[in-house]
């Protein structure tokens, strides 16, 4: 298999084979868009309550919403110009929401520092990836990015649109969709003389495989990136511990690339550049229509981060409703608060029963 092959769409005959199974089916769900709400998954109540209070502030004057949802909506509105979701925020998102995300990331990573100045709220992860690819593919030559096989179905199309060559490395299904350092070495060696890999893309938890990388596996990737001077583009669709603890396989534990990078110490902790990506579309929220995500840049020069902000100015600002949802995702109801019981029940019972 060529390391530079392009992923093709299965033929109509191949797709039909998946339907020619014994037994009868009353309905076929198309989940290729990774849109859980379109498949019937219900939204999380607290998210919609806070959003409703922000969109229609008059509802905050009564008792239609629980007290903690009203307080959250009021607090968020106080950080928007004119107290309205109809106003623009900063180009990279509301600093209040970026602070909330940074605190959540630091908590997730066992106290590893996270700065809101390094958090960029974007129009979903696709926009963040486009910005990073523009930053990485400035020099002459054919720019390439190492990507897994299988990979997210939107990734190869984005690379093709950006004129970036995919250099694939194989995931091994028989070993839980893991990969070895030797496979990475073979892939990058095969690309020599034809293109110039600038980054390696990782999906953790894996998309579409669902596998979770071990700490040891992450360390191998970080060392490989350091040896080959590659930028790490890591799509980490999990911030909430409740999602990590419930969805993943027995014996697996989610740990972020940023945390492992920090714990490895020098020369990795301050030398390997990383962009950690997250989206409302995948993760526990599944709010694809809100079209919002964020990326955190680690070990990236301030001048480069400023240029990233310049590239994002064309968007004016990310969707404000999406920013509100990011705030709830990063800081959900806490034990003892009025909405905590319903929130956890929706996640542990209703949501996963529907899944």
C-alpha positions as CSV (number, residue, x, y, z in Angstrom):
1,X,0.0,0.0,0.0
2,X,1.4,3.3,-1.0
3,X,2.1,5.8,1.8
4,X,0.9,8.6,-0.4
5,X,-2.3,7.1,-1.5
6,X,-5.5,9.1,-1.5
7,X,-8.5,7.6,0.4
8,X,-11.3,6.8,-1.9
9,X,-15.0,6.5,-1.3
10,X,-16.3,2.9,-1.3
11,X,-18.2,2.0,-4.5
12,X,-21.9,1.6,-4.5
13,X,-21.5,-2.1,-4.6
14,X,-19.2,-2.2,-1.6
15,X,-21.6,0.0,0.4
16,X,-24.5,-2.2,-0.5
17,X,-22.7,-5.2,0.9
18,X,-23.1,-3.7,4.3
19,X,-26.8,-3.9,3.9
20,X,-27.0,-7.5,2.6
21,X,-27.1,-9.0,6.0
22,X,-29.5,-11.7,7.2
23,X,-32.4,-10.4,9.2
24,X,-34.7,-7.5,8.6
25,X,-34.2,-3.8,9.4
26,X,-36.9,-1.2,9.6
27,X,-34.5,1.7,9.4
28,X,-30.9,2.5,8.3
29,X,-29.2,5.3,10.1
30,X,-26.6,7.3,8.1
31,X,-24.0,8.3,10.7
32,X,-21.3,9.2,8.2
33,X,-21.7,12.9,9.2
34,X,-21.0,12.1,12.8
35,X,-24.1,14.1,13.7
36,X,-25.7,12.3,16.8
37,X,-28.7,14.7,17.0
38,X,-29.7,13.9,13.5
39,X,-29.8,10.2,14.5
40,X,-32.2,11.0,17.4
41,X,-29.9,11.6,20.3
42,X,-31.4,14.3,22.5
43,X,-29.5,17.4,23.5
44,X,-28.3,17.9,27.1
45,X,-31.0,19.9,29.0
46,X,-28.6,22.2,30.9
47,X,-26.9,23.3,27.7
48,X,-30.1,24.3,26.1
49,X,-31.4,26.0,29.3
50,X,-28.4,28.2,29.5
51,X,-28.5,28.9,25.8
52,X,-32.2,29.8,26.0
53,X,-31.6,32.2,28.8
54,X,-28.8,33.9,26.8
55,X,-30.9,34.1,23.6
56,X,-34.1,35.3,25.4
57,X,-33.0,37.1,28.6
58,X,-36.6,37.8,29.6
59,X,-37.0,34.1,30.6
60,X,-34.4,34.8,33.3
61,X,-36.9,36.9,35.2
62,X,-39.2,34.0,36.1
63,X,-38.7,30.5,37.4
64,X,-38.8,28.7,34.1
65,X,-35.1,27.8,34.4
66,X,-33.4,26.3,37.4
67,X,-31.4,28.8,39.5
68,X,-27.9,27.6,38.4
69,X,-28.9,27.8,34.7
70,X,-30.2,31.4,35.2
71,X,-27.0,32.4,37.0
72,X,-24.8,30.9,34.3
73,X,-26.7,32.7,31.6
74,X,-26.6,36.0,33.5
75,X,-22.9,35.6,34.0
76,X,-22.2,34.9,30.4
77,X,-24.3,37.8,29.2
78,X,-22.4,40.2,31.5
79,X,-19.3,39.3,29.4
80,X,-20.9,40.1,26.0
81,X,-21.0,43.6,24.7
82,X,-24.4,45.1,25.3
83,X,-25.4,42.0,27.3
84,X,-26.4,40.4,24.1
85,X,-25.5,37.2,22.1
86,X,-26.0,39.3,19.0
87,X,-22.8,41.2,19.5
88,X,-19.3,40.2,18.4
89,X,-16.8,38.8,20.8
90,X,-13.0,38.9,20.4
91,X,-11.7,37.3,17.2
92,X,-10.5,34.3,19.1
93,X,-13.5,34.1,21.3
94,X,-14.7,35.6,24.6
95,X,-11.8,35.9,27.1
96,X,-14.2,34.7,29.8
97,X,-15.0,31.5,27.9
98,X,-11.3,31.0,27.1
99,X,-10.5,31.3,30.8
100,X,-13.1,28.7,31.6
101,X,-11.6,26.3,29.0
102,X,-8.1,26.9,30.3
103,X,-9.1,26.1,33.9
104,X,-10.8,22.9,32.7
105,X,-7.8,21.8,30.7
106,X,-5.5,22.4,33.6
107,X,-7.9,20.4,35.9
108,X,-8.0,17.6,33.3
109,X,-4.2,17.5,33.1
110,X,-3.5,17.2,36.8
111,X,-2.5,20.8,37.2
112,X,-0.4,21.4,34.1
113,X,-0.7,25.1,33.5
114,X,-3.0,26.3,30.7
115,X,-3.2,29.9,29.6
116,X,-6.3,31.5,28.0
117,X,-4.0,33.4,25.7
118,X,-3.0,30.1,24.1
119,X,-6.6,29.0,23.7
120,X,-8.2,29.9,20.3
121,X,-12.0,29.4,19.9
122,X,-12.7,28.7,16.3
123,X,-15.5,27.7,13.9
124,X,-15.1,24.0,14.6
125,X,-11.8,22.0,14.3
126,X,-11.8,22.2,10.5
127,X,-11.2,25.9,10.7
128,X,-8.5,25.4,13.3
129,X,-6.8,22.8,11.1
130,X,-6.9,25.1,8.1
131,X,-5.2,27.9,10.0
132,X,-2.5,25.5,11.3
133,X,-1.9,24.1,7.8
134,X,-1.4,27.7,6.4
135,X,1.1,28.4,9.2
136,X,3.0,25.1,8.6
137,X,3.1,25.2,4.8
138,X,4.8,28.5,4.3
139,X,8.1,27.3,2.9
140,X,8.9,26.0,-0.6
141,X,8.3,22.4,-1.6
142,X,5.4,20.0,-1.5
143,X,4.0,20.2,2.0
144,X,2.8,17.0,3.6
145,X,1.1,15.9,6.9
146,X,1.3,12.4,8.3
147,X,-2.2,11.0,9.0
148,X,-3.5,7.6,10.2
149,X,-5.2,5.0,8.1
150,X,-8.2,4.9,8.8
151,X,-8.6,8.6,9.3
152,X,-11.6,11.0,9.8
153,X,-13.5,11.2,6.6
154,X,-13.3,14.9,6.4
155,X,-9.5,15.1,6.9
156,X,-8.3,13.9,3.5
157,X,-10.8,16.2,1.8
158,X,-9.4,19.1,3.8
159,X,-5.8,18.3,2.9
160,X,-6.7,18.0,-0.7
161,X,-8.4,21.4,-0.7
162,X,-5.4,22.9,1.0
163,X,-2.9,21.3,-1.5
164,X,-1.3,19.2,1.3
165,X,-0.1,15.7,0.6
166,X,-1.3,13.0,3.1
167,X,1.4,10.6,4.2
168,X,-0.4,7.7,5.8
169,X,0.7,5.5,8.6
170,X,-1.2,2.2,9.2
171,X,-3.2,1.5,12.4
172,X,-3.4,-2.2,13.3
173,X,-6.9,-3.4,13.9
174,X,-5.8,-6.7,15.3
175,X,-3.9,-4.8,18.1
176,X,-6.7,-2.5,19.1
177,X,-5.9,0.1,16.3
178,X,-2.5,0.8,17.8
179,X,0.6,1.6,15.8
180,X,4.4,1.1,16.2
181,X,7.3,3.5,15.9
182,X,8.6,1.4,13.1
183,X,5.4,2.1,11.1
184,X,5.9,5.8,11.5
185,X,9.5,5.4,10.4
186,X,8.6,3.5,7.3
187,X,5.9,6.0,6.3
188,X,8.2,9.1,6.6
189,X,11.1,7.3,4.9
190,X,8.8,6.5,1.9
191,X,8.0,10.2,1.5
192,X,11.6,11.3,1.2
193,X,12.3,13.1,-2.0
194,X,8.6,13.5,-2.9
195,X,7.3,15.8,-0.2
196,X,8.2,17.4,3.0
197,X,6.1,16.3,6.1
198,X,5.6,19.3,8.4
199,X,3.3,17.7,11.0
200,X,1.7,14.5,12.2
201,X,-2.0,14.3,12.8
202,X,-3.3,12.2,15.7
203,X,-6.9,11.5,16.7
204,X,-7.2,10.5,20.4
205,X,-9.7,9.0,21.0
206,X,-9.4,7.6,17.5
207,X,-11.8,8.7,14.9
208,X,-13.4,6.5,13.4
209,X,-11.8,3.6,15.4
210,X,-12.7,4.8,19.0
211,X,-9.4,3.5,20.4
212,X,-7.6,5.4,23.2
213,X,-3.9,5.7,23.1
214,X,-1.8,4.5,26.1
215,X,0.7,6.8,27.8
216,X,3.5,4.7,26.3
217,X,2.1,5.1,22.8
218,X,1.8,8.8,23.2
219,X,5.4,9.0,24.4
220,X,6.5,7.1,21.2
221,X,4.7,9.6,19.0
222,X,6.2,12.6,20.9
223,X,9.7,11.2,20.5
224,X,9.1,10.6,16.9
225,X,7.8,14.1,16.3
226,X,10.9,15.5,18.1
227,X,13.3,13.4,16.1
228,X,11.7,14.4,12.8
229,X,10.9,18.0,13.8
230,X,7.2,17.5,13.2
231,X,4.4,19.7,14.6
232,X,1.8,17.7,16.6
233,X,-1.8,18.2,15.5
234,X,-3.8,16.3,18.0
235,X,-7.6,16.0,17.8
236,X,-8.6,15.3,21.4
237,X,-12.4,15.1,21.5
238,X,-12.7,14.7,25.3
239,X,-12.6,17.2,28.1
240,X,-15.2,15.8,30.4
241,X,-14.2,13.1,32.8
242,X,-17.7,11.7,32.7
243,X,-17.3,11.0,29.0
244,X,-13.8,9.6,29.4
245,X,-14.8,7.2,32.2
246,X,-17.9,5.9,30.6
247,X,-17.3,5.5,26.9
248,X,-13.8,4.0,26.7
249,X,-13.0,0.3,26.9
250,X,-12.2,-1.4,30.2
251,X,-8.6,-0.9,31.2
252,X,-8.1,2.2,29.1
253,X,-7.6,5.7,30.4
254,X,-7.7,9.0,28.5
255,X,-4.6,11.1,29.0
256,X,-3.9,14.2,26.9
257,X,-0.8,14.7,24.7
258,X,-0.2,18.0,26.6
259,X,0.0,16.2,29.9
260,X,2.3,13.5,28.7
261,X,4.5,16.1,26.9
262,X,4.8,18.1,30.2
263,X,5.6,15.0,32.3
264,X,8.3,13.9,29.9
265,X,10.5,16.8,30.8
266,X,13.2,18.4,28.6
267,X,14.0,18.4,25.8
268,X,10.4,17.4,24.9
269,X,8.3,19.5,27.3
270,X,9.6,22.8,26.0
271,X,10.7,21.8,22.5
272,X,7.8,19.8,20.8
273,X,5.1,22.1,19.3
274,X,1.5,21.0,19.8
275,X,-1.9,22.1,18.8
276,X,-4.7,20.3,20.8
277,X,-8.1,20.5,19.1
278,X,-11.6,20.0,20.4
279,X,-15.0,20.4,18.9
280,X,-18.6,20.5,20.1
281,X,-19.5,18.3,17.2
282,X,-17.8,15.1,18.4
283,X,-17.2,14.9,22.2
284,X,-20.1,14.5,24.6
285,X,-22.1,17.5,23.5
286,X,-22.7,16.4,19.9
287,X,-23.9,20.0,19.1
288,X,-22.8,19.9,15.4
289,X,-25.0,22.8,14.4
290,X,-23.4,25.2,16.8
291,X,-20.2,24.9,14.7
292,X,-17.7,25.8,17.4
293,X,-14.5,24.3,18.8
294,X,-11.2,25.4,20.1
295,X,-7.5,24.7,19.9
296,X,-4.7,25.2,22.5
297,X,-1.2,25.9,21.2
298,X,1.7,24.6,23.2
299,X,5.4,25.6,22.8
300,X,4.4,27.9,19.9
301,X,6.2,31.3,19.5
302,X,4.1,34.3,20.4
303,X,4.7,35.8,16.9
304,X,3.2,32.6,15.4
305,X,0.2,32.8,17.7
306,X,-0.3,36.4,16.7
307,X,-0.3,35.3,13.0
308,X,-2.8,32.6,13.8
309,X,-5.1,35.3,15.3
310,X,-4.6,37.3,12.1
311,X,-5.7,34.4,10.0
312,X,-8.8,34.0,12.2
313,X,-9.8,37.7,11.8
314,X,-11.7,36.8,8.6
315,X,-14.3,35.0,10.7
316,X,-14.8,38.2,12.9
317,X,-15.7,35.9,15.8
318,X,-16.8,32.3,16.4
319,X,-20.5,31.7,16.8
320,X,-21.6,33.1,20.2
321,X,-24.1,30.3,20.9
322,X,-21.3,27.8,20.4
323,X,-19.1,29.7,22.8
324,X,-21.8,29.5,25.4
325,X,-22.0,25.8,24.9
326,X,-18.2,25.5,25.2
327,X,-18.4,27.3,28.5
328,X,-20.9,24.7,29.8
329,X,-18.9,21.8,28.4
330,X,-15.8,23.0,30.2
331,X,-17.6,23.8,33.4
332,X,-20.7,21.6,33.8
333,X,-23.0,21.6,36.9
334,X,-21.2,20.6,40.1
335,X,-22.3,18.4,43.0
336,X,-24.8,20.2,45.2
337,X,-26.1,22.5,42.4
338,X,-29.7,22.2,41.3
339,X,-29.0,20.9,37.8
340,X,-26.3,18.4,38.8
341,X,-28.6,15.4,39.3
342,X,-30.4,15.8,36.0
343,X,-27.2,16.6,34.2
344,X,-25.5,13.4,35.3
345,X,-28.6,11.3,34.8
346,X,-28.8,12.6,31.2
347,X,-25.2,11.6,30.6
348,X,-25.0,8.3,32.4
349,X,-28.5,7.0,31.7
350,X,-30.5,8.8,28.9
351,X,-27.6,9.7,26.6
352,X,-25.7,6.4,26.7
353,X,-28.9,4.4,26.6
354,X,-29.8,6.2,23.3
355,X,-26.2,5.6,22.0
